[in-house]
CSV table of C-alpha atoms in Angstrom, one decimal:
chain,number,residue,atom,x,y,z
A,1,UNK,CA,-9.2,-9.4,0.4
A,2,UNK,CA,-10.2,-6.2,-1.3
A,3,UNK,CA,-12.8,-6.2,-4.1
A,4,UNK,CA,-11.7,-5.1,-7.6
A,5,UNK,CA,-14.0,-2.0,-7.5
A,6,UNK,CA,-12.0,-0.8,-4.5
A,7,UNK,CA,-8.6,-1.0,-6.1
A,8,UNK,CA,-7.0,2.1,-7.5
A,9,UNK,CA,-6.3,1.9,-11.3
A,10,UNK,CA,-2.6,2.5,-11.3
A,11,UNK,CA,-2.0,2.4,-15.1
A,12,UNK,CA,-4.4,5.1,-16.0
A,13,UNK,CA,-4.5,7.5,-13.1
A,14,UNK,CA,-1.3,7.2,-11.1
A,15,UNK,CA,0.8,10.0,-12.8
A,16,UNK,CA,-1.9,12.6,-12.3
A,17,UNK,CA,-2.7,11.2,-8.8
A,18,UNK,CA,0.9,11.3,-7.7
A,19,UNK,CA,1.3,15.0,-8.6
A,20,UNK,CA,-1.7,16.0,-6.4
A,21,UNK,CA,-1.4,13.5,-3.5
A,22,UNK,CA,0.2,14.1,-0.1
A,23,UNK,CA,3.3,11.9,0.5
A,24,UNK,CA,3.9,10.1,3.8
A,25,UNK,CA,7.2,8.1,4.2
A,26,UNK,CA,7.9,5.2,6.6
A,27,UNK,CA,11.1,3.0,6.8
A,28,UNK,CA,9.7,0.4,4.4
A,29,UNK,CA,6.9,2.1,2.5
A,30,UNK,CA,5.8,5.4,0.9
A,31,UNK,CA,2.1,6.4,1.1
A,32,UNK,CA,0.4,8.6,-1.5
A,33,UNK,CA,-2.9,9.9,-0.1
A,34,UNK,CA,-5.5,12.1,-1.7
A,35,UNK,CA,-8.9,13.0,-0.1
A,36,UNK,CA,-11.8,12.6,-2.6
A,37,UNK,CA,-15.5,12.9,-2.7
A,38,UNK,CA,-16.0,9.3,-3.9
A,39,UNK,CA,-15.5,5.9,-2.2
A,40,UNK,CA,-12.1,5.0,-1.0
A,41,UNK,CA,-9.7,3.1,-3.3
A,42,UNK,CA,-6.4,1.4,-2.4
A,43,UNK,CA,-3.4,0.1,-4.4
A,44,UNK,CA,-0.2,-1.6,-3.2
A,45,UNK,CA,2.9,-1.7,-5.3
A,46,UNK,CA,5.7,-4.2,-4.4
A,47,UNK,CA,8.6,-4.0,-6.9
A,48,UNK,CA,10.7,-7.1,-7.9
A,49,UNK,CA,13.7,-5.6,-6.0
A,50,UNK,CA,11.8,-6.4,-2.8
A,51,UNK,CA,11.7,-10.1,-3.7
A,52,UNK,CA,12.2,-12.0,-6.9
A,53,UNK,CA,9.5,-14.5,-5.8
A,54,UNK,CA,6.0,-13.6,-6.8
A,55,UNK,CA,4.6,-15.5,-3.8
A,56,UNK,CA,6.5,-13.2,-1.4
A,57,UNK,CA,5.4,-10.0,-3.3
A,58,UNK,CA,1.7,-11.3,-3.3
A,59,UNK,CA,2.1,-12.1,0.4
A,60,UNK,CA,3.2,-8.5,1.2
A,61,UNK,CA,0.3,-7.1,-0.8
A,62,UNK,CA,-2.3,-9.3,1.0
A,63,UNK,CA,-0.8,-8.4,4.3
A,64,UNK,CA,-1.0,-4.7,3.5
A,65,UNK,CA,-4.5,-4.9,2.1
A,66,UNK,CA,-5.7,-6.7,5.2
A,67,UNK,CA,-4.1,-4.2,7.6
A,68,UNK,CA,-5.0,-1.0,5.8
A,69,UNK,CA,-8.3,-1.5,4.0
A,70,UNK,CA,-10.5,-1.8,7.1
A,71,UNK,CA,-9.2,1.6,8.3
A,72,UNK,CA,-9.6,3.4,5.0
A,73,UNK,CA,-12.9,1.8,3.7
A,74,UNK,CA,-15.2,4.7,4.9
A,75,UNK,CA,-12.8,7.7,4.7
A,76,UNK,CA,-13.3,8.8,1.0
A,77,UNK,CA,-9.5,8.5,0.4
A,78,UNK,CA,-7.4,7.3,-2.5
A,79,UNK,CA,-4.3,5.6,-1.3
A,80,UNK,CA,-1.3,4.1,-3.1
A,81,UNK,CA,1.3,2.3,-1.0
A,82,UNK,CA,4.7,1.7,-2.6
A,83,UNK,CA,7.2,-0.6,-1.0
A,84,UNK,CA,10.8,0.6,-1.0
A,85,UNK,CA,13.3,-1.8,-2.7
A,86,UNK,CA,14.5,-3.4,0.5
A,87,UNK,CA,15.0,-7.1,0.4
A,88,UNK,CA,12.2,-9.0,2.4
A,89,UNK,CA,11.8,-12.6,3.2
A,90,UNK,CA,8.5,-14.3,4.1
A,91,UNK,CA,8.9,-14.9,7.9
A,92,UNK,CA,7.2,-14.3,11.2
A,93,UNK,CA,9.5,-11.5,12.1
A,94,UNK,CA,8.9,-9.7,8.8
A,95,UNK,CA,5.2,-10.1,9.3
A,96,UNK,CA,5.2,-8.7,12.8
A,97,UNK,CA,7.5,-5.8,11.9
A,98,UNK,CA,5.4,-4.8,8.9
A,99,UNK,CA,2.1,-5.3,10.7
A,100,UNK,CA,3.3,-2.9,13.5
A,101,UNK,CA,4.5,-0.4,10.9
A,102,UNK,CA,1.3,-0.6,8.9
A,103,UNK,CA,-0.9,-0.1,11.9
A,104,UNK,CA,1.1,2.9,13.0
A,105,UNK,CA,1.0,4.4,9.6
A,106,UNK,CA,-2.8,3.8,9.3
A,107,UNK,CA,-3.3,5.6,12.5
A,108,UNK,CA,-1.6,8.7,11.0
A,109,UNK,CA,-3.9,8.6,7.9
């Protein structure tokens, strides 16, 4: 899991960040990426429309952090990943599909 100092502060900086960041869209997520001079930070947003269950939303966040953070840790990049409001269920097929998509997207960062 990612440490709190490496998380992007969404409530305070997101509006300004989003206006300056590059946008990269995949079938299930949208990436906002901004190259900076400080250490990398990452945030994952999973809306309630994706799943009403907090356990499923937290599962998607953990899956995303585990897949993306090792690739971004040393790149001096701020990254916010927002899931699109598509209904997900916690299953092996969902995990494999998202893992494949996240690794492809991380290769393009």
